[in-house]
Amino acid sequence: MVRVSVDHERCTANGVCASVASAWFALGTDDRLTVDDRPVTPAHLDLVREAVLLCPTQALSLIEIEEPSRR
Amino acid sequence: MAEVRASNPLFVSIDEHAPSGEPISMDTMVDPFTPLRKLAEQGPVARGLGSRFGNLELPNFWGHHEDCPSVAVLSYDHCLEVMRDGELFSSDMFAQTMEMVIGRSLFCMDPPEHTSYRRLIQAGFTPAKTERWTDEIIEPTVLRAVDAVSGKGRADLAVECTSLFPWEVMAQILGLPAADTDFVADRLSRMIGGAKNNPVDAFMASQELRAYVAEHVARTRENPDDRFVSALIRAEADGQRLDDEHLAAFVMHMFPAGLETTFRAASSMLHLLLSNPDQLAAVMADPSLDPAVIEETLRVEGPATMMPRTATRDTTLAGLEIKKGTVVFVMLATANRDPGRWSGPDRFDVHRPARPHLGFGAGPHTCIGLHLARREMSALLKGMRRSLPGLRWDPAVPVPPITGWSLRAALSVPAVWNTPNGV
């Protein structure tokens, strides 16, 4: 599983990620990016991956995380 | 109508010639996608010499040497790979062309110079900033442009609407005094329109415009307000600010980058809707389709069909060795119709699942005005729904095609619609 990590030093609020995958990324009125930091659900994975690739400042990355243990 | 067209700079620079001097054939102007797809059938990256790829001649408007090794990048994935790496694939060739006319701005810079400059300019273009323009400037201006023709029931919407509002929107964003707009429009017209036919006059006009823009920037610095130019003056990142020269060059950059492209995309959007009446009816009935209409337009008929880069060191792309200095044609037109990514890629279909396209480019040089362009197109759809009921092609005129080799547009959109008194 993966989750999204943001480098806020690099992010300049282009808003490309939010227009590609609005379920996962949102820019506030203060131009600060908010990212859903939960494991990316399979339904959103393709668009989140594309958003990461399309970030103009390469501020986004996907990190592998351990499968959360169930029960 | 011919006079309107002749006096509008956005219509003047439409003739396209191959580097050999031959005019581009009408077949290719209407459909560059078929010959490009033939090239793509040989692989995602094709080798050429200068602008020549077998029988196919790509444009050379940025002045590379015709004896220089070159590649055309044709698939979505490889175009994205090139555009993401602004260091390996340089934009420096624009320094010998566009920079001479408008000054040193983002388009001709590479990282790290580009990175810090873009960060400062970006402060004026975030989604939150462009959102503010929507209510104050974009919607009222675009809706006014649509309303100005609505009572007539018949118009060429490219001539009487989409070629007019991008300029009106930009003049307000830049805060140009109303008394100066005729002067600016005239110099702009000579600069864009004269580039081919009267280069000396075009250069003179560009220098007068640069001097005017420099004055406007200096004046704004003395009397700051809460508008765009003042926001750029105030922008600060890593202890750096924009100096007047960089700021003026960026404002000059906005004219070609923000006017012509918006006009082209907005006109092509109307053309695609009129040519697909079922989809037009669906969009007329359902505003929630607007984002899909805009993105699908930019995918199938984005204004720019290609972007040039130069390799700054030896590398490989799709397994092909590429030497330092190779000219790289990033073919957005084939990337956005990549059959591995979209089914029936030539079809305009607002109902297809959303997938990002490269209509605004990608990587560090991603169009900085993308939210502005989307909002202008969105306002046009709103105006169409509100003031142009029953919109359809003018049955008295043959449907003109979308044309262009390096830059595409519907340069004519003859339409009729219902008015209270009937057409």
GROMACS .gro file of C-alpha atoms in nm:
model
  494
    1MET     CA    1   0.000   0.000   0.000
    2VAL     CA    2   0.106   0.357  -0.051
    3ARG     CA    3   0.030   0.697   0.090
    4VAL     CA    4   0.112   1.046  -0.041
    5SER     CA    5   0.385   1.260   0.104
    6VAL     CA    6   0.415   1.636   0.038
    7ASP     CA    7   0.731   1.842   0.047
    8HIS     CA    8   0.582   2.176   0.151
    9GLU     CA    9   0.913   2.350   0.078
   10ARG     CA   10   0.876   2.256  -0.288
   11CYS     CA   11   0.499   2.301  -0.321
   12THR     CA   12   0.411   2.637  -0.477
   13ALA     CA   13   0.033   2.580  -0.502
   14ASN     CA   14   0.005   2.521  -0.876
   15GLY     CA   15  -0.308   2.321  -0.800
   16VAL     CA   16  -0.243   2.055  -1.064
   17CYS     CA   17  -0.286   1.768  -0.815
   18ALA     CA   18  -0.617   1.906  -0.690
   19SER     CA   19  -0.753   1.928  -1.043
   20VAL     CA   20  -0.636   1.574  -1.130
   21ALA     CA   21  -0.741   1.398  -0.807
   22SER     CA   22  -0.971   1.626  -0.608
   23ALA     CA   23  -1.065   1.338  -0.378
   24TRP     CA   24  -0.710   1.330  -0.243
   25PHE     CA   25  -0.571   1.686  -0.270
   26ALA     CA   26  -0.714   2.026  -0.176
   27LEU     CA   27  -0.566   2.375  -0.175
   28GLY     CA   28  -0.691   2.614   0.092
   29THR     CA   29  -0.754   2.984   0.044
   30ASP     CA   30  -0.413   3.033   0.208
   31ASP     CA   31  -0.255   2.831  -0.080
   32ARG     CA   32  -0.159   2.553   0.162
   33LEU     CA   33  -0.196   2.202   0.023
   34THR     CA   34  -0.389   1.949   0.226
   35VAL     CA   35  -0.343   1.584   0.139
   36ASP     CA   36  -0.538   1.284   0.255
   37ASP     CA   37  -0.260   1.098   0.436
   38ARG     CA   38  -0.444   0.768   0.467
   39PRO     CA   39  -0.341   0.472   0.248
   40VAL     CA   40  -0.456   0.547  -0.106
   41THR     CA   41  -0.761   0.339  -0.184
   42PRO     CA   42  -0.750   0.123  -0.499
   43ALA     CA   43  -1.030   0.327  -0.657
   44HIS     CA   44  -0.819   0.645  -0.637
   45LEU     CA   45  -0.475   0.497  -0.693
   46ASP     CA   46  -0.447   0.560  -1.070
   47LEU     CA   47  -0.539   0.929  -1.052
   48VAL     CA   48  -0.327   0.988  -0.740
   49ARG     CA   49  -0.027   0.835  -0.919
   50GLU     CA   50  -0.090   1.063  -1.218
   51ALA     CA   51  -0.122   1.366  -0.990
   52VAL     CA   52   0.215   1.283  -0.832
   53LEU     CA   53   0.380   1.256  -1.177
   54LEU     CA   54   0.222   1.578  -1.301
   55CYS     CA   55   0.322   1.797  -1.005
   56PRO     CA   56   0.514   2.087  -1.167
   57THR     CA   57   0.754   2.117  -0.872
   58GLN     CA   58   0.789   1.743  -0.793
   59ALA     CA   59   0.667   1.815  -0.442
   60LEU     CA   60   0.467   1.492  -0.419
   61SER     CA   61   0.580   1.136  -0.371
   62LEU     CA   62   0.425   0.802  -0.289
   63ILE     CA   63   0.566   0.606   0.004
   64GLU     CA   64   0.522   0.238   0.056
   65ILE     CA   65   0.358   0.156   0.386
   66GLU     CA   66   0.295  -0.169   0.566
   67GLU     CA   67  -0.043  -0.326   0.521
   68PRO     CA   68  -0.235  -0.230   0.835
   69SER     CA   69  -0.308  -0.546   1.035
   70ARG     CA   70  -0.676  -0.635   1.035
   71ARG     CA   71  -0.858  -0.763   1.344
   72MET     CA   72  -1.681   4.081  -4.086
   73ALA     CA   73  -1.365   4.064  -4.298
   74GLU     CA   74  -1.259   4.400  -4.149
   75VAL     CA   75  -1.311   4.276  -3.793
   76ARG     CA   76  -1.093   3.981  -3.875
   77ALA     CA   77  -0.821   4.191  -4.041
   78SER     CA   78  -0.797   4.425  -3.743
   79ASN     CA   79  -0.770   4.148  -3.485
   80PRO     CA   80  -0.413   4.029  -3.420
   81LEU     CA   81  -0.532   3.685  -3.320
   82PHE     CA   82  -0.633   3.612  -3.680
   83VAL     CA   83  -0.321   3.739  -3.851
   84SER     CA   84  -0.057   3.480  -3.764
   85ILE     CA   85  -0.242   3.183  -3.905
   86ASP     CA   86  -0.044   3.099  -4.219
   87GLU     CA   87   0.197   2.819  -4.153
   88HIS     CA   88   0.498   2.720  -4.358
   89ALA     CA   89   0.733   2.426  -4.338
   90PRO     CA   90   1.101   2.508  -4.268
   91SER     CA   91   1.166   2.446  -4.640
   92GLY     CA   92   0.937   2.742  -4.713
   93GLU     CA   93   0.658   2.529  -4.859
   94PRO     CA   94   0.315   2.616  -4.725
   95ILE     CA   95   0.167   2.336  -4.516
   96SER     CA   96  -0.091   2.152  -4.727
   97MET     CA   97  -0.457   2.206  -4.640
   98ASP     CA   98  -0.490   1.832  -4.570
   99THR     CA   99  -0.223   1.854  -4.301
  100MET     CA  100  -0.360   2.182  -4.164
  101VAL     CA  101  -0.698   2.014  -4.114
  102ASP     CA  102  -0.563   1.679  -3.997
  103PRO     CA  103  -0.203   1.667  -3.875
  104PHE     CA  104  -0.297   1.370  -3.658
  105THR     CA  105  -0.295   1.108  -3.934
  106PRO     CA  106   0.061   1.174  -4.061
  107LEU     CA  107   0.183   1.203  -3.701
  108ARG     CA  108   0.019   0.875  -3.610
  109LYS     CA  109   0.196   0.705  -3.901
  110LEU     CA  110   0.522   0.825  -3.747
  111ALA     CA  111   0.408   0.699  -3.404
  112GLU     CA  112   0.339   0.354  -3.547
  113GLN     CA  113   0.717   0.307  -3.579
  114GLY     CA  114   0.768   0.359  -3.206
  115PRO     CA  115   0.722   0.610  -2.922
  116VAL     CA  116   1.030   0.810  -3.026
  117ALA     CA  117   1.128   0.875  -3.390
  118ARG     CA  118   1.465   0.994  -3.518
  119GLY     CA  119   1.493   1.285  -3.760
  120LEU     CA  120   1.727   1.546  -3.895
  121GLY     CA  121   1.633   1.901  -3.810
  122SER     CA  122   1.262   1.926  -3.883
  123ARG     CA  123   1.258   1.627  -4.120
  124PHE     CA  124   1.114   1.292  -4.019
  125GLY     CA  125   1.098   1.097  -4.344
  126ASN     CA  126   0.839   1.270  -4.558
  127LEU     CA  127   0.711   1.468  -4.267
  128GLU     CA  128   0.838   1.817  -4.194
  129LEU     CA  129   0.772   1.956  -3.844
  130PRO     CA  130   0.766   2.333  -3.782
  131ASN     CA  131   1.082   2.524  -3.698
  132PHE     CA  132   0.947   2.841  -3.543
  133TRP     CA  133   1.216   2.849  -3.272
  134GLY     CA  134   1.503   2.855  -3.517
  135HIS     CA  135   1.699   2.532  -3.460
  136HIS     CA  136   1.959   2.427  -3.715
  137GLU     CA  137   1.825   2.206  -3.989
  138ASP     CA  138   2.138   1.986  -3.983
  139CYS     CA  139   2.096   1.913  -3.613
  140PRO     CA  140   2.000   1.560  -3.500
  141SER     CA  141   1.644   1.550  -3.372
  142VAL     CA  142   1.382   1.321  -3.223
  143ALA     CA  143   1.002   1.340  -3.215
  144VAL     CA  144   0.852   1.209  -2.892
  145LEU     CA  145   0.509   1.067  -2.965
  146SER     CA  146   0.367   0.866  -2.674
  147TYR     CA  147   0.200   1.013  -2.365
  148ASP     CA  148   0.444   0.850  -2.122
  149HIS     CA  149   0.758   0.963  -2.303
  150CYS     CA  150   0.630   1.316  -2.359
  151LEU     CA  151   0.561   1.332  -1.985
  152GLU     CA  152   0.911   1.195  -1.911
  153VAL     CA  153   1.072   1.470  -2.122
  154MET     CA  154   0.858   1.753  -1.990
  155ARG     CA  155   0.911   1.655  -1.627
  156ASP     CA  156   1.287   1.697  -1.657
  157GLY     CA  157   1.355   2.062  -1.735
  158GLU     CA  158   1.724   2.023  -1.659
  159LEU     CA  159   1.796   1.738  -1.900
  160PHE     CA  160   1.558   1.877  -2.163
  161SER     CA  161   1.627   2.249  -2.187
  162SER     CA  162   1.400   2.532  -2.306
  163ASP     CA  163   1.698   2.749  -2.386
  164MET     CA  164   1.627   2.760  -2.761
  165PHE     CA  165   1.361   3.023  -2.691
  166ALA     CA  166   1.641   3.254  -2.574
  167GLN     CA  167   1.742   3.300  -2.939
  168THR     CA  168   1.388   3.370  -3.054
  169MET     CA  169   1.106   3.483  -2.826
  170GLU     CA  170   1.339   3.630  -2.564
  171MET     CA  171   1.465   3.884  -2.819
  172VAL     CA  172   1.115   4.021  -2.857
  173ILE     CA  173   0.959   4.000  -2.512
  174GLY     CA  174   1.249   3.975  -2.269
  175ARG     CA  175   1.375   3.697  -2.045
  176SER     CA  176   1.080   3.517  -1.889
  177LEU     CA  177   0.983   3.168  -1.771
  178PHE     CA  178   0.949   3.010  -2.117
  179CYS     CA  179   1.323   3.027  -2.196
  180MET     CA  180   1.461   2.944  -1.850
  181ASP     CA  181   1.587   2.615  -1.710
  182PRO     CA  182   1.621   2.508  -1.347
  183PRO     CA  183   1.751   2.642  -1.109
  184GLU     CA  184   1.692   2.991  -1.256
  185HIS     CA  185   1.341   2.884  -1.360
  186THR     CA  186   1.260   2.735  -1.021
  187SER     CA  187   1.309   3.050  -0.816
  188TYR     CA  188   1.156   3.281  -1.076
  189ARG     CA  189   0.850   3.059  -1.123
  190ARG     CA  190   0.799   3.035  -0.747
  191LEU     CA  191   0.767   3.414  -0.727
  192ILE     CA  192   0.533   3.442  -1.027
  193GLN     CA  193   0.328   3.146  -0.909
  194ALA     CA  194   0.225   3.351  -0.605
  195GLY     CA  195   0.000   3.553  -0.836
  196PHE     CA  196  -0.159   3.251  -1.006
  197THR     CA  197  -0.266   3.007  -0.735
  198PRO     CA  198  -0.619   2.862  -0.757
  199ALA     CA  199  -0.729   3.089  -0.471
  200LYS     CA  200  -0.600   3.399  -0.655
  201THR     CA  201  -0.764   3.305  -0.986
  202GLU     CA  202  -1.086   3.224  -0.800
  203ARG     CA  203  -1.103   3.589  -0.698
  204TRP     CA  204  -1.082   3.697  -1.063
  205THR     CA  205  -1.378   3.476  -1.151
  206ASP     CA  206  -1.645   3.694  -0.987
  207GLU     CA  207  -1.471   4.028  -1.028
  208ILE     CA  208  -1.342   4.004  -1.384
  209ILE     CA  209  -1.379   3.678  -1.577
  210GLU     CA  210  -1.750   3.600  -1.552
  211PRO     CA  211  -1.881   3.955  -1.601
  212THR     CA  212  -1.646   4.011  -1.897
  213VAL     CA  213  -1.713   3.682  -2.076
  214LEU     CA  214  -2.089   3.696  -2.013
  215ARG     CA  215  -2.094   4.053  -2.148
  216ALA     CA  216  -1.915   3.935  -2.463
  217VAL     CA  217  -2.175   3.661  -2.513
  218ASP     CA  218  -2.466   3.895  -2.437
  219ALA     CA  219  -2.333   4.144  -2.692
  220VAL     CA  220  -2.413   3.899  -2.973
  221SER     CA  221  -2.709   3.713  -2.820
  222GLY     CA  222  -2.981   3.940  -2.961
  223LYS     CA  223  -2.862   3.890  -3.318
  224GLY     CA  224  -2.940   3.519  -3.337
  225ARG     CA  225  -2.652   3.465  -3.578
  226ALA     CA  226  -2.277   3.536  -3.558
  227ASP     CA  227  -1.932   3.400  -3.622
  228LEU     CA  228  -1.854   3.338  -3.256
  229ALA     CA  229  -1.479   3.315  -3.317
  230VAL     CA  230  -1.476   3.662  -3.470
  231GLU     CA  231  -1.734   3.834  -3.251
  232CYS     CA  232  -1.685   3.665  -2.914
  233THR     CA  233  -1.393   3.432  -2.837
  234SER     CA  234  -1.134   3.655  -3.003
  235LEU     CA  235  -1.245   3.952  -2.794
  236PHE     CA  236  -1.286   3.852  -2.431
  237PRO     CA  237  -0.935   3.712  -2.359
  238TRP     CA  238  -0.791   4.058  -2.418
  239GLU     CA  239  -1.059   4.230  -2.208
  240VAL     CA  240  -0.999   3.986  -1.921
  241MET     CA  241  -0.623   4.034  -1.935
  242ALA     CA  242  -0.637   4.416  -1.949
  243GLN     CA  243  -0.839   4.409  -1.626
  244ILE     CA  244  -0.616   4.154  -1.453
  245LEU     CA  245  -0.312   4.367  -1.535
  246GLY     CA  246  -0.500   4.678  -1.420
  247LEU     CA  247  -0.426   4.868  -1.743
  248PRO     CA  248  -0.591   5.211  -1.740
  249ALA     CA  249  -0.888   5.214  -1.982
  250ALA     CA  250  -0.732   5.508  -2.166
  251ASP     CA  251  -0.426   5.298  -2.255
  252THR     CA  252  -0.596   4.988  -2.390
  253ASP     CA  253  -0.614   5.114  -2.751
  254PHE     CA  254  -0.240   5.186  -2.750
  255VAL     CA  255  -0.161   4.844  -2.605
  256ALA     CA  256  -0.398   4.662  -2.842
  257ASP     CA  257  -0.239   4.837  -3.142
  258ARG     CA  258   0.120   4.751  -3.042
  259LEU     CA  259   0.014   4.398  -2.958
  260SER     CA  260  -0.155   4.361  -3.293
  261ARG     CA  261   0.159   4.477  -3.476
  262MET     CA  262   0.383   4.260  -3.258
  263ILE     CA  263   0.186   3.935  -3.300
  264GLY     CA  264   0.049   4.000  -3.647
  265GLY     CA  265   0.360   4.146  -3.809
  266ALA     CA  266   0.602   3.879  -3.695
  267LYS     CA  267   0.610   3.721  -4.041
  268ASN     CA  268   0.507   3.991  -4.286
  269ASN     CA  269   0.665   4.295  -4.130
  270PRO     CA  270   0.927   4.187  -3.877
  271VAL     CA  271   1.083   4.533  -3.841
  272ASP     CA  272   0.751   4.692  -3.754
  273ALA     CA  273   0.672   4.397  -3.523
  274PHE     CA  274   1.002   4.447  -3.341
  275MET     CA  275   0.948   4.824  -3.310
  276ALA     CA  276   0.597   4.766  -3.173
  277SER     CA  277   0.731   4.511  -2.924
  278GLN     CA  278   0.990   4.760  -2.798
  279GLU     CA  279   0.725   5.031  -2.753
  280LEU     CA  280   0.510   4.783  -2.568
  281ARG     CA  281   0.802   4.681  -2.347
  282ALA     CA  282   0.867   5.044  -2.258
  283TYR     CA  283   0.499   5.092  -2.178
  284VAL     CA  284   0.486   4.777  -1.963
  285ALA     CA  285   0.799   4.885  -1.777
  286GLU     CA  286   0.629   5.218  -1.703
  287HIS     CA  287   0.314   5.041  -1.587
  288VAL     CA  288   0.519   4.824  -1.351
  289ALA     CA  289   0.711   5.125  -1.214
  290ARG     CA  290   0.386   5.319  -1.167
  291THR     CA  291   0.228   5.025  -0.984
  292ARG     CA  292   0.532   4.997  -0.759
  293GLU     CA  293   0.481   5.359  -0.654
  294ASN     CA  294   0.107   5.324  -0.607
  295PRO     CA  295   0.044   4.963  -0.510
  296ASP     CA  296  -0.312   4.826  -0.502
  297ASP     CA  297  -0.455   4.482  -0.431
  298ARG     CA  298  -0.434   4.365  -0.792
  299PHE     CA  299  -0.216   4.115  -0.976
  300VAL     CA  300   0.089   4.330  -1.061
  301SER     CA  301   0.105   4.453  -0.701
  302ALA     CA  302   0.081   4.096  -0.576
  303LEU     CA  303   0.382   4.007  -0.791
  304ILE     CA  304   0.571   4.311  -0.664
  305ARG     CA  305   0.505   4.196  -0.307
  306ALA     CA  306   0.584   3.829  -0.376
  307GLU     CA  307   0.883   3.702  -0.182
  308ALA     CA  308   1.046   3.360  -0.164
  309ASP     CA  309   1.378   3.260  -0.010
  310GLY     CA  310   1.454   3.629   0.050
  311GLN     CA  311   1.418   3.705  -0.322
  312ARG     CA  312   1.179   3.941  -0.496
  313LEU     CA  313   1.105   4.014  -0.861
  314ASP     CA  314   1.292   4.309  -1.004
  315ASP     CA  315   1.119   4.542  -1.250
  316GLU     CA  316   1.288   4.392  -1.552
  317HIS     CA  317   1.178   4.037  -1.474
  318LEU     CA  318   0.832   4.157  -1.388
  319ALA     CA  319   0.796   4.350  -1.714
  320ALA     CA  320   0.924   4.052  -1.913
  321PHE     CA  321   0.664   3.832  -1.749
  322VAL     CA  322   0.382   4.074  -1.831
  323MET     CA  323   0.506   4.077  -2.193
  324HIS     CA  324   0.509   3.696  -2.182
  325MET     CA  325   0.143   3.694  -2.073
  326PHE     CA  326   0.028   3.855  -2.398
  327PRO     CA  327   0.115   3.576  -2.644
  328ALA     CA  328   0.082   3.304  -2.379
  329GLY     CA  329  -0.253   3.412  -2.238
  330LEU     CA  330  -0.443   3.569  -2.527
  331GLU     CA  331  -0.392   3.358  -2.835
  332THR     CA  332  -0.411   3.024  -2.653
  333THR     CA  333  -0.733   3.113  -2.472
  334PHE     CA  334  -0.894   3.234  -2.794
  335ARG     CA  335  -0.792   2.916  -2.974
  336ALA     CA  336  -0.909   2.679  -2.699
  337ALA     CA  337  -1.241   2.862  -2.648
  338SER     CA  338  -1.318   2.863  -3.023
  339SER     CA  339  -1.227   2.497  -3.064
  340MET     CA  340  -1.449   2.410  -2.767
  341LEU     CA  341  -1.749   2.571  -2.937
  342HIS     CA  342  -1.660   2.398  -3.264
  343LEU     CA  343  -1.643   2.055  -3.100
  344LEU     CA  344  -1.975   2.105  -2.922
  345LEU     CA  345  -2.153   2.230  -3.236
  346SER     CA  346  -2.013   1.934  -3.428
  347ASN     CA  347  -2.151   1.693  -3.165
  348PRO     CA  348  -2.513   1.807  -3.116
  349ASP     CA  349  -2.601   1.523  -2.875
  350GLN     CA  350  -2.319   1.625  -2.646
  351LEU     CA  351  -2.405   1.993  -2.686
  352ALA     CA  352  -2.763   1.915  -2.578
  353ALA     CA  353  -2.633   1.724  -2.275
  354VAL     CA  354  -2.404   2.013  -2.178
  355MET     CA  355  -2.681   2.270  -2.227
  356ALA     CA  356  -2.891   2.070  -1.981
  357ASP     CA  357  -2.620   1.988  -1.727
  358PRO     CA  358  -2.353   2.236  -1.607
  359SER     CA  359  -2.178   1.961  -1.412
  360LEU     CA  360  -2.038   1.842  -1.747
  361ASP     CA  361  -1.847   2.170  -1.799
  362PRO     CA  362  -1.513   2.053  -1.654
  363ALA     CA  363  -1.527   1.745  -1.880
  364VAL     CA  364  -1.602   1.962  -2.185
  365ILE     CA  365  -1.301   2.183  -2.110
  366GLU     CA  366  -1.058   1.896  -2.046
  367GLU     CA  367  -1.179   1.694  -2.345
  368THR     CA  368  -1.136   2.000  -2.570
  369LEU     CA  369  -0.780   2.051  -2.447
  370ARG     CA  370  -0.708   1.682  -2.502
  371VAL     CA  371  -0.834   1.645  -2.860
  372GLU     CA  372  -0.777   2.001  -2.985
  373GLY     CA  373  -0.535   2.168  -2.744
  374PRO     CA  374  -0.394   2.487  -2.901
  375ALA     CA  375  -0.029   2.375  -2.900
  376THR     CA  376   0.048   2.056  -3.093
  377MET     CA  377   0.416   2.050  -2.996
  378MET     CA  378   0.680   2.188  -2.762
  379PRO     CA  379   1.053   2.204  -2.838
  380ARG     CA  380   1.334   2.103  -2.603
  381THR     CA  381   1.709   2.040  -2.640
  382ALA     CA  382   1.897   1.757  -2.469
  383THR     CA  383   2.163   1.905  -2.237
  384ARG     CA  384   2.363   1.579  -2.213
  385ASP     CA  385   2.375   1.231  -2.365
  386THR     CA  386   2.080   1.023  -2.250
  387THR     CA  387   1.834   0.754  -2.360
  388LEU     CA  388   1.464   0.780  -2.426
  389ALA     CA  389   1.250   0.472  -2.491
  390GLY     CA  390   1.576   0.281  -2.534
  391LEU     CA  391   1.704   0.518  -2.802
  392GLU     CA  392   2.039   0.689  -2.751
  393ILE     CA  393   2.013   1.065  -2.763
  394LYS     CA  394   2.321   1.285  -2.795
  395LYS     CA  395   2.369   1.614  -2.618
  396GLY     CA  396   2.234   1.895  -2.837
  397THR     CA  397   1.960   1.684  -2.998
  398VAL     CA  398   1.644   1.883  -3.076
  399VAL     CA  399   1.348   1.715  -2.907
  400PHE     CA  400   0.998   1.769  -3.048
  401VAL     CA  401   0.751   1.691  -2.771
  402MET     CA  402   0.440   1.601  -2.971
  403LEU     CA  403   0.149   1.693  -2.748
  404ALA     CA  404  -0.095   1.625  -3.034
  405THR     CA  405  -0.008   1.253  -3.045
  406ALA     CA  406   0.046   1.222  -2.667
  407ASN     CA  407  -0.309   1.347  -2.610
  408ARG     CA  408  -0.446   1.095  -2.861
  409ASP     CA  409  -0.232   0.804  -2.744
  410PRO     CA  410  -0.438   0.493  -2.823
  411GLY     CA  411  -0.271   0.313  -2.531
  412ARG     CA  412  -0.428   0.564  -2.295
  413TRP     CA  413  -0.764   0.659  -2.447
  414SER     CA  414  -0.997   0.432  -2.639
  415GLY     CA  415  -1.114   0.584  -2.966
  416PRO     CA  416  -0.869   0.868  -2.896
  417ASP     CA  417  -0.977   1.086  -3.192
  418ARG     CA  418  -1.336   1.099  -3.068
  419PHE     CA  419  -1.452   1.402  -2.867
  420ASP     CA  420  -1.645   1.247  -2.581
  421VAL     CA  421  -1.737   1.446  -2.272
  422HIS     CA  422  -1.864   1.129  -2.107
  423ARG     CA  423  -1.533   0.941  -2.110
  424PRO     CA  424  -1.362   0.869  -1.774
  425ALA     CA  425  -1.141   1.159  -1.663
  426ARG     CA  426  -0.769   1.107  -1.725
  427PRO     CA  427  -0.516   1.387  -1.726
  428HIS     CA  428  -0.387   1.510  -2.063
  429LEU     CA  429  -0.088   1.722  -2.163
  430GLY     CA  430  -0.288   2.012  -2.307
  431PHE     CA  431  -0.127   2.245  -2.052
  432GLY     CA  432   0.210   2.072  -2.081
  433ALA     CA  433   0.365   1.910  -1.772
  434GLY     CA  434   0.660   1.950  -1.539
  435PRO     CA  435   0.823   2.279  -1.441
  436HIS     CA  436   0.686   2.464  -1.747
  437THR     CA  437   0.323   2.357  -1.692
  438CYS     CA  438   0.103   2.643  -1.815
  439ILE     CA  439   0.096   2.891  -1.526
  440GLY     CA  440  -0.238   3.031  -1.645
  441LEU     CA  441  -0.421   2.699  -1.652
  442HIS     CA  442  -0.678   2.795  -1.389
  443LEU     CA  443  -0.740   3.127  -1.562
  444ALA     CA  444  -0.791   2.954  -1.899
  445ARG     CA  445  -1.027   2.699  -1.747
  446ARG     CA  446  -1.231   2.972  -1.579
  447GLU     CA  447  -1.264   3.171  -1.902
  448MET     CA  448  -1.380   2.858  -2.086
  449SER     CA  449  -1.616   2.776  -1.802
  450ALA     CA  450  -1.766   3.127  -1.813
  451LEU     CA  451  -1.816   3.087  -2.189
  452LEU     CA  452  -2.014   2.767  -2.134
  453LYS     CA  453  -2.224   2.947  -1.874
  454GLY     CA  454  -2.289   3.232  -2.117
  455MET     CA  455  -2.375   2.987  -2.394
  456ARG     CA  456  -2.628   2.811  -2.173
  457ARG     CA  457  -2.781   3.140  -2.057
  458SER     CA  458  -2.787   3.350  -2.374
  459LEU     CA  459  -2.754   3.123  -2.681
  460PRO     CA  460  -3.049   2.878  -2.658
  461GLY     CA  461  -3.079   2.630  -2.943
  462LEU     CA  462  -2.718   2.697  -3.049
  463ARG     CA  463  -2.627   2.516  -3.374
  464TRP     CA  464  -2.417   2.556  -3.689
  465ASP     CA  465  -2.538   2.827  -3.927
  466PRO     CA  466  -2.708   2.617  -4.199
  467ALA     CA  467  -2.633   2.887  -4.459
  468VAL     CA  468  -2.255   2.839  -4.432
  469PRO     CA  469  -2.041   2.527  -4.477
  470VAL     CA  470  -1.882   2.418  -4.148
  471PRO     CA  471  -1.521   2.544  -4.147
  472PRO     CA  472  -1.268   2.295  -4.009
  473ILE     CA  473  -1.041   2.333  -3.707
  474THR     CA  474  -0.698   2.397  -3.860
  475GLY     CA  475  -0.334   2.434  -3.763
  476TRP     CA  476  -0.003   2.253  -3.771
  477SER     CA  477   0.187   2.399  -3.474
  478LEU     CA  478  -0.107   2.590  -3.323
  479ARG     CA  479  -0.465   2.477  -3.376
  480ALA     CA  480  -0.796   2.661  -3.358
  481ALA     CA  481  -1.142   2.695  -3.498
  482LEU     CA  482  -1.079   3.033  -3.658
  483SER     CA  483  -1.442   3.057  -3.764
  484VAL     CA  484  -1.750   2.937  -3.575
  485PRO     CA  485  -2.056   3.049  -3.776
  486ALA     CA  486  -2.357   2.975  -3.557
  487VAL     CA  487  -2.725   3.052  -3.513
  488TRP     CA  488  -2.948   3.029  -3.206
  489ASN     CA  489  -3.302   3.114  -3.100
  490THR     CA  490  -3.398   3.467  -3.004
  491PRO     CA  491  -3.729   3.583  -2.856
  492ASN     CA  492  -3.831   3.721  -3.197
  493GLY     CA  493  -3.710   3.418  -3.391
  494VAL     CA  494  -3.400   3.410  -3.610
   0.00000   0.00000   0.00000
